[in-house]
Amino acid sequence: MAISGERLKRAAIIGAGTMGLGVAECFALNGLDVVLVDETAEASQRALGSLEERVRGHVDAGLLPSTAIKAAQSVRAAADIAAAVASADLVFEAAPERIEIKSAVLAECDARAPARAIIATNTSSLPIDELAAFVERKDRFFGMHWFNPPEWTPAVELIPSAHTDAAIVERALEFLLAIGKRPAKVASAPGFVANRIQFALFREALACVEEGLATPQEVDEVVRSSFGFRLPFYGPFQIADMAGLDVYASIMDVLSAGLGAGWEAPQLLRDIAADGRIGTKALAGFYSYSEAERVALLLERDKRYAALARLLGEFGARELGQSAGSD
Ligand SMILES: NC(=O)c1ccc[n+]([C@@H]2O[C@H](COP(=O)([O-])OP(=O)(O)OC[C@H]3O[C@@H](n4cnc5c(N)ncnc54)[C@H](O)[C@@H]3O)[C@@H](O)[C@H]2O)c1
């Protein structure tokens, strides 16, 4: 499709805070022509200084080559949104998560950006269909949800509205892959996918502390050293397959008996387990495996965990608990 061949070369970042600055850094380092704008012309100018400081920090820490500073210095500040988006291919909105701000910012971007521009919002939680109401070019508008710190975190959720042209989402996907990100298309629902799962974890972590099961420090230790240890390499379905879906169904029965409504195993798990597809040990679960693949997968898993244990050992002297100032 012709549209996917067009490169996104010029980006306008609207809102140069925690996320906007990180995305500006990522775009600039990947050779895009970047203009940023904040709430006022003065704030936009100050943001250039913050961006350079941020990149110098990464260079000093040995995370980026010194050429990154030149890339950061190529970013320009605009006096207002109209100037920022005037020649943009991609408008990236990272203004505060308040509907009254997003509505005005998105409407202004839409009115001022060239017709060819695509407009992406970094909203963490606002429904994309609701935000689409503030732009005329609904087919060229979608969610592009990055994660903090955006220059280092690989994931980006791409969230179309009911009106988004599928070719535009494809184009954004290709663009993100080309700059080294790991994008995934997800539907618009509260929290999309990542925050729905992340906040389920946080809700239960809070409940464990509130109910006196453990302190925040103990919860952090358990999470990061148990299932959190696996997550850099595997998602929940891969992990469940390796553990055994029959085991997971039984555990969920205990949880629902003890913790009540909301803890019942979803039908999806019941159906797959009833079908005998109970994970790697049955060569079928959410994924399917040959015997050779099963053996290779488990060995590869062990290699990855051993490598991660070594990496964590290197960071051992800088335990988070010590620097977090908890008493
Ligand atoms: N912080 C995170 O971890 C995170 C992660 C993913 C997504 N997000 C989302 O990204 C968006 C931005 O979040 P953030 O954490 O960068 O917020 P932030 O408060 O750090 O930055 C927002 C910036 O927008 C500026 N701003 C305010 N009004 C503006 C206007 N009218 N025009 C232009 N700029 C304006 C502010 O001055 C500020 O610099 C939000 O939608 C948020 O939900 C945040």
mmCIF file of C-alpha atoms and ligand atoms in Angstrom:
data_model
loop_
_atom_site.group_PDB
_atom_site.id
_atom_site.type_symbol
_atom_site.label_atom_id
_atom_site.label_comp_id
_atom_site.label_asym_id
_atom_site.label_seq_id
_atom_site.Cartn_x
_atom_site.Cartn_y
_atom_site.Cartn_z
ATOM 1 C CA MET A 1 0.000 0.000 0.000
ATOM 2 C CA ALA A 2 1.487 3.349 -1.033
ATOM 3 C CA ILE A 3 0.844 5.002 2.286
ATOM 4 C CA SER A 4 3.068 2.642 4.250
ATOM 5 C CA GLY A 5 6.028 3.497 2.010
ATOM 6 C CA GLU A 6 5.994 7.169 2.978
ATOM 7 C CA ARG A 7 8.494 7.884 5.710
ATOM 8 C CA LEU A 8 7.625 10.003 8.715
ATOM 9 C CA LYS A 9 10.454 12.537 8.734
ATOM 10 C CA ARG A 10 9.164 15.587 10.583
ATOM 11 C CA ALA A 11 7.681 15.279 14.061
ATOM 12 C CA ALA A 12 5.983 17.838 16.279
ATOM 13 C CA ILE A 13 5.875 17.050 19.989
ATOM 14 C CA ILE A 14 3.108 18.807 21.903
ATOM 15 C CA GLY A 15 3.853 18.905 25.631
ATOM 16 C CA ALA A 16 7.525 18.641 26.568
ATOM 17 C CA GLY A 17 7.268 16.990 29.981
ATOM 18 C CA THR A 18 8.290 13.541 31.203
ATOM 19 C CA MET A 19 7.058 11.747 28.079
ATOM 20 C CA GLY A 20 7.366 14.437 25.408
ATOM 21 C CA LEU A 21 11.052 15.002 26.167
ATOM 22 C CA GLY A 22 11.869 11.296 26.092
ATOM 23 C CA VAL A 23 10.030 10.790 22.813
ATOM 24 C CA ALA A 24 11.762 13.896 21.398
ATOM 25 C CA GLU A 25 15.104 12.322 22.359
ATOM 26 C CA CYS A 26 14.156 9.034 20.715
ATOM 27 C CA PHE A 27 12.941 10.704 17.512
ATOM 28 C CA ALA A 28 15.960 13.026 17.244
ATOM 29 C CA LEU A 29 18.396 10.150 17.760
ATOM 30 C CA ASN A 30 16.635 8.290 14.972
ATOM 31 C CA GLY A 31 17.207 11.146 12.557
ATOM 32 C CA LEU A 32 13.796 12.802 12.596
ATOM 33 C CA ASP A 33 13.439 16.531 12.310
ATOM 34 C CA VAL A 34 11.812 17.401 15.663
ATOM 35 C CA VAL A 35 10.007 20.532 16.829
ATOM 36 C CA LEU A 36 8.626 20.695 20.349
ATOM 37 C CA VAL A 37 6.168 23.025 21.996
ATOM 38 C CA ASP A 38 5.007 23.378 25.582
ATOM 39 C CA GLU A 39 2.347 25.524 27.228
ATOM 40 C CA THR A 40 4.165 28.820 26.553
ATOM 41 C CA ALA A 41 6.992 29.942 24.275
ATOM 42 C CA GLU A 42 9.232 30.330 27.367
ATOM 43 C CA ALA A 43 8.454 26.805 28.564
ATOM 44 C CA SER A 44 9.224 25.461 25.078
ATOM 45 C CA GLN A 45 12.629 27.193 25.117
ATOM 46 C CA ARG A 46 13.363 25.851 28.609
ATOM 47 C CA ALA A 47 12.439 22.356 27.382
ATOM 48 C CA LEU A 48 15.314 22.484 24.872
ATOM 49 C CA GLY A 49 17.705 22.937 27.802
ATOM 50 C CA SER A 50 16.088 20.026 29.665
ATOM 51 C CA LEU A 51 16.374 17.849 26.576
ATOM 52 C CA GLU A 52 20.062 18.577 26.142
ATOM 53 C CA GLU A 53 20.679 17.950 29.848
ATOM 54 C CA ARG A 54 18.812 14.643 29.611
ATOM 55 C CA VAL A 55 20.844 13.488 26.610
ATOM 56 C CA ARG A 56 24.148 14.652 28.179
ATOM 57 C CA GLY A 57 23.233 12.540 31.218
ATOM 58 C CA HIS A 58 22.832 9.500 28.981
ATOM 59 C CA VAL A 59 26.106 10.242 27.180
ATOM 60 C CA ASP A 60 27.977 10.733 30.480
ATOM 61 C CA ALA A 61 26.570 7.438 31.762
ATOM 62 C CA GLY A 62 27.925 5.688 28.669
ATOM 63 C CA LEU A 63 24.430 4.866 27.392
ATOM 64 C CA LEU A 64 24.716 6.917 24.200
ATOM 65 C CA PRO A 65 27.603 8.008 21.961
ATOM 66 C CA SER A 66 28.663 11.664 22.159
ATOM 67 C CA THR A 67 27.077 12.262 18.717
ATOM 68 C CA ALA A 68 23.716 12.072 20.511
ATOM 69 C CA ILE A 69 24.304 15.587 21.837
ATOM 70 C CA LYS A 70 24.376 16.984 18.309
ATOM 71 C CA ALA A 71 21.132 15.149 17.547
ATOM 72 C CA ALA A 72 19.518 16.656 20.666
ATOM 73 C CA GLN A 73 20.742 20.120 19.648
ATOM 74 C CA SER A 74 18.950 19.733 16.302
ATOM 75 C CA VAL A 75 15.567 19.809 18.072
ATOM 76 C CA ARG A 76 13.832 23.189 17.778
ATOM 77 C CA ALA A 77 11.290 24.907 20.003
ATOM 78 C CA ALA A 78 8.180 26.517 18.552
ATOM 79 C CA ALA A 79 6.377 29.528 19.976
ATOM 80 C CA ASP A 80 2.976 27.884 19.684
ATOM 81 C CA ILE A 81 1.189 24.812 18.366
ATOM 82 C CA ALA A 82 0.521 26.381 14.962
ATOM 83 C CA ALA A 83 4.247 26.906 14.380
ATOM 84 C CA ALA A 84 5.145 23.485 15.797
ATOM 85 C CA VAL A 85 2.871 21.461 13.536
ATOM 86 C CA ALA A 86 3.140 23.609 10.373
ATOM 87 C CA SER A 87 5.259 21.100 8.451
ATOM 88 C CA ALA A 88 4.790 17.958 10.535
ATOM 89 C CA ASP A 89 4.248 14.467 9.154
ATOM 90 C CA LEU A 90 3.616 13.177 12.676
ATOM 91 C CA VAL A 91 2.056 15.200 15.485
ATOM 92 C CA PHE A 92 2.651 13.534 18.865
ATOM 93 C CA GLU A 93 0.436 14.896 21.637
ATOM 94 C CA ALA A 94 1.865 14.434 25.145
ATOM 95 C CA ALA A 95 -0.022 17.144 27.028
ATOM 96 C CA PRO A 96 -1.368 16.518 30.555
ATOM 97 C CA GLU A 97 -3.941 13.755 31.027
ATOM 98 C CA ARG A 98 -6.860 16.169 31.346
ATOM 99 C CA ILE A 99 -9.651 16.101 28.829
ATOM 100 C CA GLU A 100 -10.091 19.890 28.797
ATOM 101 C CA ILE A 101 -6.391 20.332 27.882
ATOM 102 C CA LYS A 102 -6.288 17.459 25.374
ATOM 103 C CA SER A 103 -9.482 18.658 23.642
ATOM 104 C CA ALA A 104 -8.101 22.152 23.011
ATOM 105 C CA VAL A 105 -4.621 20.914 22.068
ATOM 106 C CA LEU A 106 -5.886 18.246 19.659
ATOM 107 C CA ALA A 107 -8.358 20.626 17.989
ATOM 108 C CA GLU A 108 -5.569 23.166 17.467
ATOM 109 C CA CYS A 109 -3.181 20.529 16.081
ATOM 110 C CA ASP A 110 -5.875 19.326 13.716
ATOM 111 C CA ALA A 111 -6.673 22.831 12.499
ATOM 112 C CA ARG A 112 -3.022 23.801 11.957
ATOM 113 C CA ALA A 113 -1.231 20.665 10.761
ATOM 114 C CA PRO A 114 -0.954 19.911 7.045
ATOM 115 C CA ALA A 115 -3.615 17.567 5.660
ATOM 116 C CA ARG A 116 -1.043 14.773 5.223
ATOM 117 C CA ALA A 117 -0.095 14.768 8.931
ATOM 118 C CA ILE A 118 -1.103 11.958 11.243
ATOM 119 C CA ILE A 119 -1.961 12.855 14.832
ATOM 120 C CA ALA A 120 -1.159 10.497 17.706
ATOM 121 C CA THR A 121 -2.083 10.929 21.356
ATOM 122 C CA ASN A 122 -0.002 9.493 24.184
ATOM 123 C CA THR A 123 -2.992 9.259 26.510
ATOM 124 C CA SER A 124 -2.651 6.585 29.197
ATOM 125 C CA SER A 125 -6.324 6.210 29.901
ATOM 126 C CA LEU A 126 -8.684 8.468 27.937
ATOM 127 C CA PRO A 127 -10.834 6.539 25.413
ATOM 128 C CA ILE A 128 -9.504 7.110 21.899
ATOM 129 C CA ASP A 129 -13.029 7.391 20.465
ATOM 130 C CA GLU A 130 -13.734 10.197 22.913
ATOM 131 C CA LEU A 131 -10.563 12.063 21.907
ATOM 132 C CA ALA A 132 -11.304 11.480 18.207
ATOM 133 C CA ALA A 133 -14.305 13.776 18.624
ATOM 134 C CA PHE A 134 -11.881 16.735 18.882
ATOM 135 C CA VAL A 135 -10.318 16.254 15.436
ATOM 136 C CA GLU A 136 -11.786 16.405 11.941
ATOM 137 C CA ARG A 137 -9.219 13.995 10.447
ATOM 138 C CA LYS A 138 -10.551 11.045 12.436
ATOM 139 C CA ASP A 139 -9.079 8.593 9.923
ATOM 140 C CA ARG A 140 -5.566 9.922 10.654
ATOM 141 C CA PHE A 141 -5.889 10.022 14.449
ATOM 142 C CA PHE A 142 -5.077 7.223 16.921
ATOM 143 C CA GLY A 143 -3.446 6.433 20.263
ATOM 144 C CA MET A 144 0.311 5.870 20.380
ATOM 145 C CA HIS A 145 0.953 4.980 24.010
ATOM 146 C CA TRP A 146 4.608 5.006 25.044
ATOM 147 C CA PHE A 147 5.959 3.973 28.434
ATOM 148 C CA ASN A 148 8.249 5.784 30.800
ATOM 149 C CA PRO A 149 11.158 6.227 30.208
ATOM 150 C CA PRO A 150 10.162 6.352 26.549
ATOM 151 C CA GLU A 151 13.650 6.387 25.073
ATOM 152 C CA TRP A 152 14.480 3.050 26.749
ATOM 153 C CA THR A 153 11.180 1.177 27.148
ATOM 154 C CA PRO A 154 10.517 -0.872 23.992
ATOM 155 C CA ALA A 155 6.705 -1.159 24.062
ATOM 156 C CA VAL A 156 4.303 1.215 22.347
ATOM 157 C CA GLU A 157 0.578 0.448 22.242
ATOM 158 C CA LEU A 158 -1.154 1.526 19.019
ATOM 159 C CA ILE A 159 -4.829 2.152 19.607
ATOM 160 C CA PRO A 160 -7.115 2.938 16.670
ATOM 161 C CA SER A 161 -10.484 4.619 17.182
ATOM 162 C CA ALA A 162 -13.534 3.304 15.368
ATOM 163 C CA HIS A 163 -12.697 5.745 12.543
ATOM 164 C CA THR A 164 -8.937 5.272 12.168
ATOM 165 C CA ASP A 165 -7.765 4.157 8.738
ATOM 166 C CA ALA A 166 -6.086 0.745 9.190
ATOM 167 C CA ALA A 167 -3.342 1.793 6.727
ATOM 168 C CA ILE A 168 -2.392 4.685 9.028
ATOM 169 C CA VAL A 169 -1.962 2.323 11.979
ATOM 170 C CA GLU A 170 0.140 0.039 9.776
ATOM 171 C CA ARG A 171 2.291 2.993 8.815
ATOM 172 C CA ALA A 172 2.792 3.941 12.466
ATOM 173 C CA LEU A 173 3.655 0.328 13.266
ATOM 174 C CA GLU A 174 6.314 0.228 10.544
ATOM 175 C CA PHE A 175 7.708 3.558 11.695
ATOM 176 C CA LEU A 176 8.007 2.369 15.302
ATOM 177 C CA LEU A 177 9.640 -0.902 14.261
ATOM 178 C CA ALA A 178 12.117 1.052 12.141
ATOM 179 C CA ILE A 179 13.175 3.127 15.157
ATOM 180 C CA GLY A 180 13.677 0.010 17.294
ATOM 181 C CA LYS A 181 10.425 -0.100 19.265
ATOM 182 C CA ARG A 182 8.199 -3.125 19.881
ATOM 183 C CA PRO A 183 4.722 -1.853 18.991
ATOM 184 C CA ALA A 184 1.482 -3.803 19.441
ATOM 185 C CA LYS A 185 -1.996 -2.977 18.155
ATOM 186 C CA VAL A 186 -4.611 -3.085 20.919
ATOM 187 C CA ALA A 187 -8.254 -2.040 21.196
ATOM 188 C CA SER A 188 -9.480 1.003 23.075
ATOM 189 C CA ALA A 189 -10.770 -0.008 26.527
ATOM 190 C CA PRO A 190 -10.002 1.328 30.025
ATOM 191 C CA GLY A 191 -6.230 1.104 30.538
ATOM 192 C CA PHE A 192 -5.796 -0.513 27.101
ATOM 193 C CA VAL A 193 -3.725 -3.702 27.748
ATOM 194 C CA ALA A 194 -0.581 -2.649 29.609
ATOM 195 C CA ASN A 195 -2.172 -0.423 32.232
ATOM 196 C CA ARG A 196 -5.063 -2.802 32.789
ATOM 197 C CA ILE A 197 -2.599 -5.533 33.732
ATOM 198 C CA GLN A 198 -0.104 -3.243 35.451
ATOM 199 C CA PHE A 199 -2.795 -1.723 37.636
ATOM 200 C CA ALA A 200 -4.305 -5.111 38.499
ATOM 201 C CA LEU A 201 -0.850 -5.906 39.900
ATOM 202 C CA PHE A 202 -0.656 -2.601 41.751
ATOM 203 C CA ARG A 203 -4.188 -2.967 43.148
ATOM 204 C CA GLU A 204 -3.309 -6.367 44.624
ATOM 205 C CA ALA A 205 0.084 -5.150 45.894
ATOM 206 C CA LEU A 206 -1.756 -2.390 47.757
ATOM 207 C CA ALA A 207 -4.287 -4.900 49.106
ATOM 208 C CA CYS A 208 -1.489 -7.183 50.397
ATOM 209 C CA VAL A 209 -0.068 -4.259 52.389
ATOM 210 C CA GLU A 210 -3.475 -3.009 53.537
ATOM 211 C CA GLU A 211 -4.432 -6.499 54.757
ATOM 212 C CA GLY A 212 -1.133 -6.854 56.636
ATOM 213 C CA LEU A 213 0.319 -9.697 54.543
ATOM 214 C CA ALA A 214 3.585 -7.896 53.927
ATOM 215 C CA THR A 215 5.273 -4.485 53.943
ATOM 216 C CA PRO A 216 5.758 -2.543 50.680
ATOM 217 C CA GLN A 217 9.435 -3.560 50.760
ATOM 218 C CA GLU A 218 8.555 -7.237 51.163
ATOM 219 C CA VAL A 219 5.978 -7.070 48.362
ATOM 220 C CA ASP A 220 8.547 -5.430 46.066
ATOM 221 C CA GLU A 221 11.086 -8.146 46.866
ATOM 222 C CA VAL A 222 8.637 -10.999 46.268
ATOM 223 C CA VAL A 223 7.315 -9.565 43.000
ATOM 224 C CA ARG A 224 10.607 -8.679 41.383
ATOM 225 C CA SER A 225 12.322 -11.899 42.470
ATOM 226 C CA SER A 226 9.487 -14.315 41.583
ATOM 227 C CA PHE A 227 7.216 -13.839 38.599
ATOM 228 C CA GLY A 228 8.677 -10.409 37.890
ATOM 229 C CA PHE A 229 12.006 -12.157 37.276
ATOM 230 C CA ARG A 230 10.440 -13.983 34.320
ATOM 231 C CA LEU A 231 8.705 -11.064 32.679
ATOM 232 C CA PRO A 232 11.638 -9.588 30.695
ATOM 233 C CA PHE A 233 11.556 -12.741 28.593
ATOM 234 C CA TYR A 234 8.038 -14.152 28.655
ATOM 235 C CA GLY A 235 4.461 -12.930 28.733
ATOM 236 C CA PRO A 236 1.738 -14.379 30.993
ATOM 237 C CA PHE A 237 0.522 -16.949 28.440
ATOM 238 C CA GLN A 238 4.008 -18.308 27.779
ATOM 239 C CA ILE A 239 4.663 -18.498 31.524
ATOM 240 C CA ALA A 240 1.321 -20.220 32.166
ATOM 241 C CA ASP A 241 2.026 -22.784 29.428
ATOM 242 C CA MET A 242 5.356 -23.614 31.066
ATOM 243 C CA ALA A 243 3.773 -23.876 34.530
ATOM 244 C CA GLY A 244 0.782 -25.984 33.460
ATOM 245 C CA LEU A 245 -2.722 -24.685 32.803
ATOM 246 C CA ASP A 246 -4.286 -27.411 34.968
ATOM 247 C CA VAL A 247 -2.193 -26.103 37.857
ATOM 248 C CA TYR A 248 -3.248 -22.536 37.093
ATOM 249 C CA ALA A 249 -6.950 -23.512 36.999
ATOM 250 C CA SER A 250 -6.605 -25.187 40.429
ATOM 251 C CA ILE A 251 -4.841 -22.155 41.889
ATOM 252 C CA MET A 252 -7.586 -19.899 40.592
ATOM 253 C CA ASP A 253 -10.178 -22.125 42.310
ATOM 254 C CA VAL A 254 -8.379 -21.594 45.631
ATOM 255 C CA LEU A 255 -8.126 -17.853 45.006
ATOM 256 C CA SER A 256 -11.804 -17.514 44.137
ATOM 257 C CA ALA A 257 -12.841 -19.566 47.183
ATOM 258 C CA GLY A 258 -10.702 -17.391 49.433
ATOM 259 C CA LEU A 259 -10.883 -13.975 47.811
ATOM 260 C CA GLY A 260 -14.364 -14.037 46.303
ATOM 261 C CA ALA A 261 -16.036 -12.623 43.238
ATOM 262 C CA GLY A 262 -13.785 -11.485 40.445
ATOM 263 C CA TRP A 263 -11.240 -14.248 41.080
ATOM 264 C CA GLU A 264 -12.972 -17.050 39.162
ATOM 265 C CA ALA A 265 -10.903 -18.477 36.309
ATOM 266 C CA PRO A 266 -12.199 -16.976 33.041
ATOM 267 C CA GLN A 267 -13.949 -19.413 30.720
ATOM 268 C CA LEU A 268 -11.013 -19.152 28.307
ATOM 269 C CA LEU A 269 -8.801 -20.998 30.817
ATOM 270 C CA ARG A 270 -11.508 -23.553 31.688
ATOM 271 C CA ASP A 271 -12.104 -24.366 28.026
ATOM 272 C CA ILE A 272 -8.476 -24.796 27.104
ATOM 273 C CA ALA A 273 -7.701 -26.929 30.157
ATOM 274 C CA ALA A 274 -10.849 -29.067 29.618
ATOM 275 C CA ASP A 275 -9.622 -29.670 26.097
ATOM 276 C CA GLY A 276 -6.445 -31.245 27.503
ATOM 277 C CA ARG A 277 -4.282 -28.390 26.262
ATOM 278 C CA ILE A 278 -2.577 -27.837 29.584
ATOM 279 C CA GLY A 279 0.693 -26.334 28.392
ATOM 280 C CA THR A 280 4.160 -27.448 27.385
ATOM 281 C CA LYS A 281 3.840 -30.796 29.185
ATOM 282 C CA ALA A 282 0.956 -31.658 26.812
ATOM 283 C CA LEU A 283 2.736 -29.987 23.841
ATOM 284 C CA ALA A 284 -0.276 -27.658 23.585
ATOM 285 C CA GLY A 285 -1.637 -24.764 25.574
ATOM 286 C CA PHE A 286 -1.989 -21.191 24.423
ATOM 287 C CA TYR A 287 0.876 -22.139 22.074
ATOM 288 C CA SER A 288 1.659 -25.484 20.495
ATOM 289 C CA TYR A 289 4.999 -27.285 20.521
ATOM 290 C CA SER A 290 6.718 -30.298 19.065
ATOM 291 C CA GLU A 291 8.624 -32.411 21.598
ATOM 292 C CA ALA A 292 11.915 -30.991 20.266
ATOM 293 C CA GLU A 293 10.560 -27.443 20.586
ATOM 294 C CA ARG A 294 9.437 -28.107 24.155
ATOM 295 C CA VAL A 295 12.882 -29.326 25.179
ATOM 296 C CA ALA A 296 14.595 -26.416 23.404
ATOM 297 C CA LEU A 297 12.188 -23.872 24.928
ATOM 298 C CA LEU A 298 12.801 -25.012 28.494
ATOM 299 C CA LEU A 299 16.561 -25.053 28.015
ATOM 300 C CA GLU A 300 16.477 -21.606 26.423
ATOM 301 C CA ARG A 301 14.366 -20.399 29.362
ATOM 302 C CA ASP A 302 16.983 -21.661 31.822
ATOM 303 C CA LYS A 303 19.793 -19.964 29.862
ATOM 304 C CA ARG A 304 17.904 -16.674 29.914
ATOM 305 C CA TYR A 305 17.184 -16.875 33.622
ATOM 306 C CA ALA A 306 20.808 -17.725 34.399
ATOM 307 C CA ALA A 307 21.957 -14.720 32.324
ATOM 308 C CA LEU A 308 19.455 -12.472 34.086
ATOM 309 C CA ALA A 309 20.585 -13.736 37.496
ATOM 310 C CA ARG A 310 24.174 -12.767 36.536
ATOM 311 C CA LEU A 311 23.036 -9.309 35.374
ATOM 312 C CA LEU A 312 21.117 -8.763 38.598
ATOM 313 C CA GLY A 313 24.227 -9.819 40.484
ATOM 314 C CA GLU A 314 26.153 -7.012 38.752
ATOM 315 C CA PHE A 315 23.586 -4.521 40.002
ATOM 316 C CA GLY A 316 23.586 -6.095 43.465
ATOM 317 C CA ALA A 317 25.608 -3.302 45.034
ATOM 318 C CA ARG A 318 22.973 -0.819 43.920
ATOM 319 C CA GLU A 319 19.888 -2.489 45.363
ATOM 320 C CA LEU A 320 16.799 -0.330 44.839
ATOM 321 C CA GLY A 321 15.764 -0.763 48.463
ATOM 322 C CA GLN A 322 18.935 0.992 49.583
ATOM 323 C CA SER A 323 18.600 4.001 47.301
ATOM 324 C CA ALA A 324 14.838 4.394 47.723
ATOM 325 C CA GLY A 325 15.420 5.818 51.194
ATOM 326 C CA SER A 326 12.991 3.466 52.902
ATOM 327 C CA ASP A 327 13.614 3.248 56.628
HETATM 328 N N1 LIG B 1 4.389 9.798 32.930
HETATM 329 C C1 LIG B 1 4.170 8.580 32.477
HETATM 330 O O1 LIG B 1 4.690 7.573 33.020
HETATM 331 C C2 LIG B 1 3.313 8.371 31.256
HETATM 332 C C3 LIG B 1 3.417 7.155 30.563
HETATM 333 C C4 LIG B 1 2.646 6.956 29.407
HETATM 334 C C5 LIG B 1 1.782 7.938 28.983
HETATM 335 N N2 LIG B 1 1.690 9.129 29.684
HETATM 336 C C6 LIG B 1 0.769 10.149 29.171
HETATM 337 O O2 LIG B 1 1.538 11.114 28.467
HETATM 338 C C7 LIG B 1 0.906 12.388 28.587
HETATM 339 C C8 LIG B 1 1.891 13.376 29.196
HETATM 340 O O3 LIG B 1 2.284 12.879 30.452
HETATM 341 P P1 LIG B 1 3.631 13.376 31.161
HETATM 342 O O4 LIG B 1 3.884 12.397 32.245
HETATM 343 O O5 LIG B 1 4.664 13.662 30.157
HETATM 344 O O6 LIG B 1 3.109 14.747 31.799
HETATM 345 P P2 LIG B 1 3.978 16.024 32.230
HETATM 346 O O7 LIG B 1 3.118 16.773 33.166
HETATM 347 O O8 LIG B 1 5.347 15.619 32.654
HETATM 348 O O9 LIG B 1 4.125 16.828 30.861
HETATM 349 C C9 LIG B 1 3.075 17.488 30.232
HETATM 350 C C10 LIG B 1 3.642 18.734 29.585
HETATM 351 O O10 LIG B 1 2.600 19.355 28.851
HETATM 352 C C11 LIG B 1 2.729 20.760 29.038
HETATM 353 N N3 LIG B 1 1.470 21.413 28.729
HETATM 354 C C12 LIG B 1 0.449 21.766 29.562
HETATM 355 N N4 LIG B 1 -0.524 22.372 28.859
HETATM 356 C C13 LIG B 1 -0.111 22.413 27.574
HETATM 357 C C14 LIG B 1 -0.665 22.950 26.390
HETATM 358 N N5 LIG B 1 -1.854 23.537 26.387
HETATM 359 N N6 LIG B 1 0.038 22.835 25.241
HETATM 360 C C15 LIG B 1 1.255 22.229 25.204
HETATM 361 N N7 LIG B 1 1.837 21.717 26.315
HETATM 362 C C16 LIG B 1 1.161 21.808 27.481
HETATM 363 C C17 LIG B 1 3.170 20.898 30.479
HETATM 364 O O11 LIG B 1 3.754 22.173 30.717
HETATM 365 C C18 LIG B 1 4.166 19.762 30.602
HETATM 366 O O12 LIG B 1 5.482 20.133 30.246
HETATM 367 C C19 LIG B 1 -0.341 12.158 29.419
HETATM 368 O O13 LIG B 1 -1.419 11.923 28.565
HETATM 369 C C20 LIG B 1 0.001 10.912 30.209
HETATM 370 O O14 LIG B 1 -1.126 10.201 30.648
HETATM 371 C C21 LIG B 1 2.447 9.366 30.797
#
